[in-house]
Coordinates of N, CA and C and ligand atoms in Angstrom, one line a residue:
M9 N 5.7 8.9 -11.7 CA 4.3 9.0 -11.3 C 4.1 9.6 -9.9
S10 N 5.1 9.3 -9.1 CA 5.0 9.8 -7.7 C 5.1 11.3 -7.7
S11 N 5.9 11.9 -8.6 CA 6.1 13.3 -8.5 C 4.8 14.1 -8.9
V12 N 4.0 13.5 -9.8 CA 2.7 14.1 -10.1 C 1.8 14.0 -8.9
M13 N 1.7 12.7 -8.3 CA 0.8 12.5 -7.2 C 1.2 13.4 -6.0
V14 N 2.5 13.6 -5.8 CA 2.9 14.4 -4.7 C 2.4 15.8 -4.8
R15 N 2.4 16.3 -6.1 CA 1.9 17.6 -6.3 C 0.4 17.7 -6.2
L16 N -0.3 16.7 -6.7 CA -1.8 16.7 -6.6 C -2.2 16.6 -5.1
L17 N -1.4 15.9 -4.3 CA -1.8 15.7 -2.9 C -1.2 16.8 -2.0
R18 N -0.6 17.8 -2.6 CA 0.1 18.9 -1.9 C 0.9 18.4 -0.8
A19 N 1.7 17.4 -1.0 CA 2.5 16.7 0.0 C 3.8 17.4 0.3
Q20 N 4.1 17.5 1.6 CA 5.4 18.2 2.0 C 6.4 17.1 2.3
P21 N 7.6 17.3 1.7 CA 8.7 16.3 1.9 C 9.3 16.4 3.3
F22 N 9.8 15.4 3.9 CA 10.6 15.4 5.1 C 11.7 14.3 5.0
E23 N 12.7 14.5 5.8 CA 13.8 13.4 5.7 C 13.8 12.7 7.1
M24 N 14.2 11.4 7.0 CA 14.3 10.7 8.3 C 15.3 9.6 8.1
Q25 N 16.4 9.7 8.9 CA 17.5 8.7 8.7 C 17.1 7.3 9.2
A26 N 16.3 7.3 10.2 CA 15.9 5.9 10.7 C 15.1 5.2 9.7
L27 N 14.2 5.9 8.9 CA 13.5 5.2 7.8 C 14.5 4.8 6.7
D28 N 15.5 5.6 6.4 CA 16.5 5.2 5.4 C 17.2 4.0 5.7
I29 N 17.6 3.9 7.0 CA 18.4 2.7 7.5 C 17.5 1.4 7.3
L30 N 16.2 1.6 7.7 CA 15.3 0.5 7.6 C 15.1 0.1 6.2
A31 N 14.9 1.0 5.3 CA 14.7 0.8 3.9 C 15.9 0.0 3.3
E32 N 17.1 0.3 3.8 CA 18.3 -0.4 3.3 C 18.3 -1.8 3.8
R33 N 18.0 -2.0 5.1 CA 17.9 -3.3 5.7 C 16.9 -4.2 5.0
M34 N 15.8 -3.6 4.5 CA 14.7 -4.3 3.9 C 14.9 -4.4 2.4
K35 N 16.0 -3.9 1.9 CA 16.3 -3.9 0.4 C 15.2 -3.2 -0.4
A36 N 14.7 -2.1 0.1 CA 13.7 -1.3 -0.7 C 14.6 -0.3 -1.5
M37 N 15.3 -0.8 -2.4 CA 16.4 0.0 -3.1 C 15.8 1.1 -3.9
S38 N 14.6 0.9 -4.5 CA 14.2 2.0 -5.5 C 13.9 3.3 -4.8
I39 N 13.5 3.2 -3.5 CA 13.2 4.5 -2.8 C 14.6 5.2 -2.4
L40 N 15.6 4.4 -2.2 CA 16.9 4.9 -1.8 C 17.6 5.6 -3.0
A41 N 17.1 5.2 -4.2 CA 17.7 5.8 -5.4 C 17.5 7.3 -5.5
K42 N 16.4 7.8 -4.8 CA 16.1 9.2 -4.8 C 16.9 9.9 -3.8
D43 N 17.1 11.2 -3.9 CA 17.9 11.9 -2.9 C 17.1 11.9 -1.5
R44 N 17.8 12.0 -0.4 CA 17.2 11.8 0.9 C 16.1 12.8 1.3
F45 N 16.1 13.9 0.6 CA 15.1 14.9 0.9 C 13.7 14.7 0.2
H46 N 13.7 13.7 -0.7 CA 12.5 13.5 -1.5 C 12.1 12.0 -1.5
R47 N 12.1 11.4 -0.3 CA 11.6 10.0 -0.2 C 10.3 9.9 0.6
Y48 N 10.2 10.8 1.6 CA 9.0 10.7 2.5 C 8.3 12.0 2.5
Y49 N 6.9 11.8 2.5 CA 6.1 13.0 2.4 C 4.9 12.9 3.3
K50 N 4.4 14.1 3.7 CA 3.1 14.1 4.5 C 2.1 14.9 3.7
S51 N 0.9 14.4 3.7 CA -0.2 15.2 3.0 C -1.4 15.2 3.9
S52 N -2.0 16.4 4.0 CA -3.2 16.5 4.8 C -4.5 16.0 4.1
I53 N -4.4 15.9 2.8 CA -5.6 15.5 2.0 C -5.6 14.0 1.5
L54 N -4.5 13.3 1.8 CA -4.4 11.9 1.4 C -5.6 11.1 2.2
P55 N -6.5 10.4 1.4 CA -7.6 9.8 2.1 C -7.3 8.5 2.8
I56 N -6.1 8.0 2.7 CA -5.7 6.7 3.3 C -4.5 7.0 4.3
P57 N -4.2 6.1 5.2 CA -3.1 6.4 6.2 C -1.8 6.6 5.5
C58 N -1.4 5.7 4.6 CA -0.1 5.8 3.9 C -0.2 5.2 2.5
L59 N 0.6 5.8 1.6 CA 0.6 5.4 0.2 C 2.0 5.1 -0.2
A60 N 2.3 4.0 -0.8 CA 3.6 3.7 -1.3 C 3.7 3.7 -2.8
Y61 N 4.7 4.4 -3.3 CA 5.1 4.3 -4.7 C 6.5 3.6 -4.7
S62 N 7.0 3.2 -5.8 CA 8.3 2.5 -5.8 C 9.4 3.4 -5.3
D63 N 9.2 4.8 -5.4 CA 10.3 5.6 -5.0 C 9.9 6.7 -4.0
A64 N 8.7 6.5 -3.3 CA 8.3 7.5 -2.3 C 7.2 6.9 -1.4
L65 N 7.2 7.4 -0.2 CA 6.1 7.1 0.7 C 5.3 8.4 1.1
V66 N 4.0 8.4 1.0 CA 3.2 9.5 1.4 C 2.4 9.1 2.6
F67 N 2.6 9.8 3.7 CA 1.8 9.6 4.9 C 0.6 10.6 5.0
N68 N -0.5 10.2 5.5 CA -1.5 11.2 5.9 C -1.0 11.9 7.1
S69 N -1.0 13.3 7.0 CA -0.3 14.0 8.1 C -1.0 13.8 9.5
N70 N -2.3 13.7 9.5 CA -3.0 13.5 10.8 C -2.5 12.2 11.4
Y71 N -2.5 11.2 10.6 CA -2.1 9.9 11.1 C -0.7 9.9 11.5
Y72 N 0.2 10.5 10.7 CA 1.6 10.6 11.0 C 1.9 11.2 12.4
H73 N 1.1 12.3 12.6 CA 1.4 13.0 13.9 C 0.9 12.2 15.1
M74 N 0.0 11.2 14.9 CA -0.5 10.4 16.0 C 0.6 9.4 16.4
L75 N 1.5 9.1 15.5 CA 2.4 7.9 15.7 C 3.7 8.3 16.5
S76 N 4.1 7.3 17.3 CA 5.4 7.4 17.9 C 6.5 7.1 16.9
P77 N 7.8 7.4 17.2 CA 8.8 7.1 16.2 C 8.9 5.6 15.9
D78 N 8.6 4.7 16.9 CA 8.6 3.3 16.6 C 7.5 2.9 15.6
E79 N 6.3 3.6 15.8 CA 5.2 3.3 15.0 C 5.4 3.8 13.6
V80 N 6.1 4.9 13.4 CA 6.4 5.4 12.1 C 7.2 4.3 11.3
L81 N 8.2 3.8 12.1 CA 9.1 2.7 11.5 C 8.3 1.5 11.1
A82 N 7.3 1.2 12.0 CA 6.4 0.0 11.7 C 5.6 0.2 10.4
V83 N 5.0 1.3 10.3 CA 4.3 1.6 9.1 C 5.2 1.6 7.9
G84 N 6.4 2.2 8.0 CA 7.4 2.3 7.0 C 7.8 0.9 6.6
A85 N 8.0 0.0 7.5 CA 8.5 -1.4 7.2 C 7.4 -2.1 6.4
H86 N 6.1 -1.9 6.7 CA 5.1 -2.6 5.9 C 5.2 -2.1 4.4
E87 N 5.3 -0.8 4.3 CA 5.4 -0.2 2.9 C 6.7 -0.6 2.2
F88 N 7.8 -0.6 2.9 CA 9.1 -1.0 2.3 C 9.0 -2.4 1.8
N89 N 8.2 -3.3 2.4 CA 8.1 -4.7 1.9 C 7.3 -4.6 0.5
H90 N 6.3 -3.7 0.5 CA 5.6 -3.6 -0.8 C 6.6 -3.1 -1.9
I91 N 7.5 -2.2 -1.5 CA 8.5 -1.7 -2.5 C 9.5 -2.8 -2.9
A92 N 10.1 -3.5 -1.8 CA 11.1 -4.5 -2.1 C 10.6 -5.6 -2.9
K93 N 9.3 -6.0 -2.7 CA 8.7 -7.1 -3.5 C 8.1 -6.7 -4.8
M94 N 8.2 -5.4 -5.1 CA 7.7 -4.8 -6.3 C 6.2 -5.0 -6.5
H95 N 5.5 -5.0 -5.3 CA 4.0 -5.1 -5.3 C 3.3 -4.0 -6.2
I96 N 3.9 -2.8 -6.2 CA 3.2 -1.7 -6.8 C 3.2 -2.0 -8.3
A97 N 4.3 -2.4 -8.9 CA 4.3 -2.6 -10.4 C 3.5 -3.8 -10.7
K98 N 3.5 -4.9 -9.8 CA 2.7 -6.1 -10.1 C 1.2 -5.7 -10.1
R99 N 0.8 -4.8 -9.1 CA -0.6 -4.4 -9.0 C -1.0 -3.7 -10.3
L100 N -0.1 -2.8 -10.8 CA -0.5 -2.1 -12.0 C -0.7 -3.0 -13.2
L101 N 0.1 -4.1 -13.2 CA 0.0 -5.1 -14.3 C -1.3 -5.8 -14.2
R102 N -1.8 -6.1 -13.0 CA -3.0 -6.9 -12.9 C -4.3 -6.1 -12.8
T103 N -4.2 -4.7 -12.7 CA -5.4 -3.9 -12.6 C -5.5 -3.0 -13.8
V104 N -4.5 -2.1 -13.9 CA -4.6 -1.1 -15.0 C -4.4 -1.7 -16.4
L105 N -3.5 -2.6 -16.5 CA -3.2 -3.2 -17.8 C -4.4 -3.9 -18.4
P106 N -5.1 -4.9 -17.7 CA -6.2 -5.6 -18.3 C -7.4 -4.6 -18.6
A107 N -7.6 -3.6 -17.7 CA -8.6 -2.6 -17.9 C -8.3 -1.8 -19.1
A108 N -7.1 -1.4 -19.4 CA -6.7 -0.7 -20.5 C -6.9 -1.5 -21.8
V109 N -6.6 -2.8 -21.8 CA -6.7 -3.6 -23.0 C -8.2 -3.8 -23.3
L110 N -9.0 -4.1 -22.3 CA -10.4 -4.2 -22.5 C -11.1 -2.9 -23.1
T111 N -10.6 -1.8 -22.5 CA -11.1 -0.5 -23.0 C -10.8 -0.2 -24.4
I112 N -9.5 -0.6 -24.8 CA -9.2 -0.4 -26.2 C -10.1 -1.3 -27.1
V113 N -10.4 -2.5 -26.7 CA -11.3 -3.4 -27.5 C -12.7 -2.7 -27.6
I114 N -13.2 -2.3 -26.5 CA -14.5 -1.6 -26.5 C -14.5 -0.3 -27.3
G115 N -13.4 0.4 -27.1 CA -13.2 1.7 -27.8 C -13.3 1.5 -29.3
Y116 N -12.6 0.4 -29.7 CA -12.6 0.1 -31.2 C -14.0 -0.2 -31.7
L117 N -14.7 -1.1 -30.9 CA -16.1 -1.4 -31.3 C -17.0 -0.2 -31.4
F118 N -16.8 0.7 -30.5 CA -17.6 2.0 -30.5 C -17.2 2.8 -31.7
F119 N -15.9 2.9 -32.0 CA -15.3 3.7 -33.0 C -15.8 3.2 -34.4
I120 N -16.0 1.9 -34.6 CA -16.5 1.5 -35.9 C -18.0 1.5 -36.1
N121 N -18.7 1.7 -34.9 CA -20.1 1.7 -34.9 C -20.8 3.0 -34.7
F122 N -20.0 4.0 -34.2 CA -20.7 5.3 -33.9 C -19.8 6.4 -34.5
D123 N -20.5 7.6 -34.7 CA -19.8 8.7 -35.3 C -19.4 9.8 -34.3
S124 N -20.2 9.9 -33.3 CA -20.0 11.0 -32.4 C -18.7 10.8 -31.5
F125 N -17.8 11.7 -31.7 CA -16.5 11.6 -30.9 C -16.8 11.7 -29.4
L126 N -17.7 12.7 -29.0 CA -18.0 12.9 -27.6 C -18.5 11.6 -27.0
F127 N -19.5 10.9 -27.7 CA -20.1 9.7 -27.3 C -19.0 8.6 -27.1
I128 N -18.2 8.5 -28.1 CA -17.1 7.4 -28.0 C -16.2 7.7 -26.9
A129 N -15.8 9.0 -26.7 CA -14.8 9.3 -25.7 C -15.4 9.1 -24.3
S130 N -16.7 9.5 -24.1 CA -17.3 9.2 -22.8 C -17.5 7.8 -22.5
A131 N -17.8 7.0 -23.5 CA -17.9 5.5 -23.3 C -16.6 4.9 -22.9
V132 N -15.5 5.4 -23.6 CA -14.2 4.8 -23.3 C -13.8 5.1 -21.9
V133 N -14.0 6.4 -21.4 CA -13.7 6.7 -20.0 C -14.5 5.9 -19.0
L134 N -15.8 5.8 -19.3 CA -16.7 5.1 -18.4 C -16.3 3.6 -18.3
F135 N -16.1 3.0 -19.5 CA -15.7 1.6 -19.5 C -14.4 1.3 -18.8
F136 N -13.4 2.3 -19.0 CA -12.1 2.1 -18.3 C -12.3 2.0 -16.8
F137 N -13.1 3.0 -16.2 CA -13.3 2.9 -14.8 C -14.1 1.7 -14.3
F138 N -15.0 1.3 -15.2 CA -15.8 0.1 -14.9 C -14.9 -1.1 -14.8
F139 N -14.0 -1.3 -15.8 CA -13.1 -2.4 -15.9 C -12.0 -2.4 -14.7
L140 N -11.6 -1.1 -14.4 CA -10.6 -1.0 -13.4 C -11.2 -1.4 -12.0
F141 N -12.4 -0.9 -11.8 CA -13.1 -1.3 -10.6 C -13.3 -2.8 -10.5
G142 N -13.7 -3.4 -11.7 CA -13.8 -4.9 -11.8 C -12.6 -5.6 -11.5
S143 N -11.4 -5.1 -12.0 CA -10.2 -5.9 -11.7 C -9.7 -5.8 -10.3
Y144 N -10.1 -4.7 -9.6 CA -9.9 -4.6 -8.1 C -10.7 -5.7 -7.4
Y145 N -11.9 -5.9 -7.9 CA -12.8 -6.9 -7.3 C -12.2 -8.3 -7.5
V146 N -11.8 -8.6 -8.8 CA -11.2 -9.9 -9.1 C -9.9 -10.2 -8.4
N147 N -9.1 -9.1 -8.1 CA -7.8 -9.3 -7.5 C -7.8 -9.1 -6.0
A148 N -9.0 -8.8 -5.4 CA -9.0 -8.4 -4.0 C -8.3 -9.4 -3.1
K149 N -8.5 -10.7 -3.3 CA -7.9 -11.7 -2.5 C -6.4 -11.7 -2.6
W150 N -5.9 -11.5 -3.8 CA -4.5 -11.4 -4.1 C -3.9 -10.2 -3.4
F151 N -4.6 -9.1 -3.4 CA -4.2 -7.9 -2.7 C -4.1 -8.1 -1.2
R152 N -5.1 -8.8 -0.6 CA -5.1 -9.1 0.8 C -3.9 -10.0 1.2
K153 N -3.6 -10.9 0.3 CA -2.4 -11.8 0.6 C -1.1 -10.9 0.7
Q154 N -1.0 -10.0 -0.2 CA 0.2 -9.1 -0.2 C 0.3 -8.2 1.1
E155 N -0.9 -7.8 1.5 CA -1.0 -7.0 2.8 C -0.5 -7.8 3.9
T156 N -1.0 -9.1 4.0 CA -0.6 -10.0 5.1 C 0.9 -10.2 5.0
E157 N 1.4 -10.5 3.9 CA 2.8 -10.8 3.7 C 3.6 -9.6 4.1
S158 N 3.2 -8.3 3.8 CA 3.9 -7.1 4.2 C 3.9 -6.9 5.7
D159 N 2.8 -7.2 6.3 CA 2.7 -7.1 7.8 C 3.7 -8.1 8.4
L160 N 3.7 -9.3 7.9 CA 4.5 -10.4 8.5 C 6.0 -10.2 8.3
S161 N 6.4 -9.7 7.1 CA 7.8 -9.4 7.0 C 8.2 -8.2 7.7
A162 N 7.3 -7.2 7.9 CA 7.7 -6.0 8.7 C 8.0 -6.4 10.1
V163 N 7.3 -7.4 10.7 CA 7.5 -7.8 12.0 C 8.9 -8.3 12.3
E164 N 9.5 -8.8 11.2 CA 10.9 -9.3 11.3 C 11.9 -8.2 11.5
F165 N 11.5 -7.0 11.1 CA 12.5 -5.9 11.1 C 12.2 -4.9 12.2
V166 N 10.9 -4.8 12.6 CA 10.5 -3.7 13.6 C 9.8 -4.4 14.8
N167 N 9.6 -3.5 15.8 CA 8.9 -3.9 17.0 C 7.4 -4.3 16.7
G168 N 7.0 -5.6 17.0 CA 5.7 -6.0 16.7 C 4.6 -5.2 17.5
A169 N 4.9 -4.9 18.7 CA 4.0 -4.1 19.5 C 3.7 -2.8 18.9
A170 N 4.7 -2.1 18.3 CA 4.5 -0.8 17.6 C 3.7 -1.0 16.4
M171 N 3.8 -2.2 15.7 CA 3.0 -2.4 14.5 C 1.5 -2.5 14.9
I172 N 1.3 -3.2 16.0 CA -0.1 -3.4 16.5 C -0.7 -2.1 16.9
S173 N 0.1 -1.3 17.7 CA -0.5 0.0 18.1 C -0.7 1.0 17.0
A174 N 0.2 0.9 16.0 CA 0.0 1.8 14.8 C -1.3 1.4 14.1
L175 N -1.6 0.1 14.0 CA -2.8 -0.4 13.4 C -4.0 0.0 14.2
S176 N -3.9 -0.1 15.6 CA -5.0 0.2 16.5 C -5.5 1.6 16.3
R177 N -4.5 2.5 16.0 CA -4.9 3.9 15.8 C -5.8 4.1 14.6
L178 N -6.0 3.1 13.8 CA -6.9 3.2 12.6 C -8.3 2.9 12.9
R179 N -8.5 2.3 14.1 CA -9.9 1.9 14.5 C -10.6 3.1 15.1
P180 N -11.9 3.2 15.1 CA -12.8 2.4 14.4 C -12.9 2.7 12.9
Q181 N -12.9 1.7 12.1 CA -13.0 1.9 10.7 C -14.5 2.3 10.3
K182 N -14.5 3.2 9.3 CA -15.8 3.6 8.9 C -16.5 2.5 8.1
T183 N -17.8 2.2 8.4 CA -18.5 1.2 7.6 C -19.7 1.8 6.9
S184 N -19.4 2.8 6.1 CA -20.4 3.4 5.3 C -20.8 2.5 4.2
W185 N -22.0 2.7 3.5 CA -22.4 1.9 2.4 C -21.4 1.9 1.3
L186 N -20.7 3.0 1.1 CA -19.7 3.1 0.1 C -18.5 2.1 0.3
S187 N -18.0 2.1 1.6 CA -16.9 1.2 1.9 C -17.3 -0.2 1.9
K188 N -18.6 -0.5 2.1 CA -19.0 -1.9 2.0 C -19.0 -2.4 0.5
L189 N -19.3 -1.4 -0.4 CA -19.4 -1.7 -1.8 C -18.0 -1.8 -2.4
M190 N -17.0 -1.2 -1.8 CA -15.6 -1.2 -2.4 C -15.0 -2.6 -2.3
P191 N -14.1 -3.0 -3.2 CA -13.4 -4.2 -3.1 C -12.5 -4.2 -1.8
H192 N -12.5 -5.3 -1.1 CA -11.7 -5.3 0.1 C -10.3 -5.7 -0.1
T193 N -9.4 -4.7 -0.4 CA -8.0 -5.0 -0.7 C -7.2 -5.2 0.5
H194 N -7.7 -5.0 1.7 CA -6.9 -5.2 2.9 C -7.7 -6.1 3.8
P195 N -7.0 -7.0 4.6 CA -7.8 -7.7 5.6 C -8.3 -6.7 6.7
T196 N -9.2 -7.1 7.5 CA -9.7 -6.1 8.5 C -8.6 -5.8 9.5
I197 N -8.7 -4.7 10.2 CA -7.7 -4.4 11.2 C -7.5 -5.5 12.3
E198 N -8.7 -6.0 12.7 CA -8.7 -7.1 13.7 C -7.9 -8.3 13.2
Q199 N -8.1 -8.7 11.9 CA -7.4 -9.8 11.3 C -6.0 -9.6 11.2
R200 N -5.6 -8.3 10.9 CA -4.2 -8.0 10.7 C -3.5 -8.1 12.1
I201 N -4.1 -7.5 13.1 CA -3.6 -7.5 14.5 C -3.4 -8.9 14.9
H202 N -4.4 -9.8 14.7 CA -4.4 -11.2 15.0 C -3.2 -11.9 14.4
N203 N -3.0 -11.7 13.1 CA -1.9 -12.3 12.4 C -0.5 -11.9 12.9
I204 N -0.4 -10.5 13.2 CA 0.9 -10.0 13.7 C 1.1 -10.6 15.1
Q205 N 0.1 -10.7 15.9 CA 0.3 -11.3 17.3 C 0.8 -12.7 17.2
A206 N 0.2 -13.5 16.3 CA 0.6 -14.9 16.1 C 2.1 -14.9 15.6
A207 N 2.4 -14.0 14.7 CA 3.8 -14.0 14.2 C 4.8 -13.6 15.3
V208 N 4.4 -12.6 16.1 CA 5.3 -12.2 17.2 C 5.5 -13.3 18.2
S209 N 4.5 -14.0 18.5 CA 4.6 -15.1 19.5 C 5.4 -16.2 19.0
T210 N 5.3 -16.5 17.7 CA 6.1 -17.6 17.1 C 7.6 -17.2 17.1
K211 N 7.8 -15.9 16.7 CA 9.2 -15.4 16.7 C 9.8 -15.4 18.1
N212 N 9.0 -15.0 19.1 CA 9.6 -15.0 20.5 C 9.9 -16.5 21.0
S213 N 9.0 -17.4 20.7 CA 9.2 -18.8 21.2 C 10.4 -19.4 20.4
F214 N 10.6 -19.0 19.1 CA 11.7 -19.5 18.4 C 13.0 -19.0 19.0
N215 N 13.1 -17.7 19.3 CA 14.3 -17.2 19.9 C 14.6 -17.8 21.2
F216 N 13.5 -18.1 22.0 CA 13.6 -18.7 23.3 C 14.3 -20.1 23.1
T217 N 13.8 -20.9 22.1 CA 14.3 -22.2 21.9 C 15.8 -22.2 21.6
I218 N 16.2 -21.2 20.8 CA 17.6 -21.2 20.4 C 18.4 -20.9 21.6
T219 N 18.0 -19.9 22.4 CA 18.8 -19.5 23.6 C 18.9 -20.7 24.6
F220 N 17.7 -21.3 24.7 CA 17.6 -22.4 25.7 C 18.4 -23.6 25.2
G221 N 18.3 -23.8 23.8 CA 18.9 -25.0 23.2 C 20.4 -25.1 23.4
D222 N 21.1 -24.0 23.1 CA 22.6 -24.2 23.1 C 23.2 -23.5 24.4
G223 N 22.3 -23.0 25.2 CA 22.8 -22.5 26.5 C 23.5 -21.2 26.5
T224 N 23.5 -20.6 25.3 CA 24.1 -19.2 25.2 C 23.0 -18.3 24.9
S225 N 23.2 -17.0 25.2 CA 22.1 -16.0 24.8 C 22.6 -15.2 23.6
R226 N 21.7 -15.2 22.6 CA 22.1 -14.5 21.4 C 21.0 -13.4 21.1
Ligands
ZN29 ZN1 -0.1 -2.3 2.4

């Protein structure tokens, strides 16, 4: 699927050894299964900052060029956690699959009640998108939980300050009527920064206790 999307997004591949090393440390193995020239992409038309597939990452090129090398790794670490925990496949199961099943049921009811193929086909397409949208709404909280989990496990592998500055570059978020209507699959940028700051300070005080506790520095 990623190869089709890469073509649709007119994305350009690039290689980066630092991301490969991070992917290996975070056990995002499915992306490492691809050859190293076709793991990371930049697209100028991608409408979000970064998109993860099980075997590829696509960055919005404007966003990518704003980032420092540490910030690129921070964004990568968040996405690698999605890959390592197989969030992408789990999301498909909870969004596309129920929508497809409901659409088949509706399609069948239309098929036995109506004769016009065009009418049945348009109803099927409309209902599929309606159900898909609905399942994003139903699962929004579950999506947000995965986003927080990905932010917090990324902090264990990369610089927390770089994660925060990479997120800060996304502000101010657009608050159009359309974005208000969309299911909120991510916590707000402020909430994410707050959670990362809390995790970083816990991590720092934990390290401090260990060093202080046994009198050696590790
Ligand atoms: Zn994410």
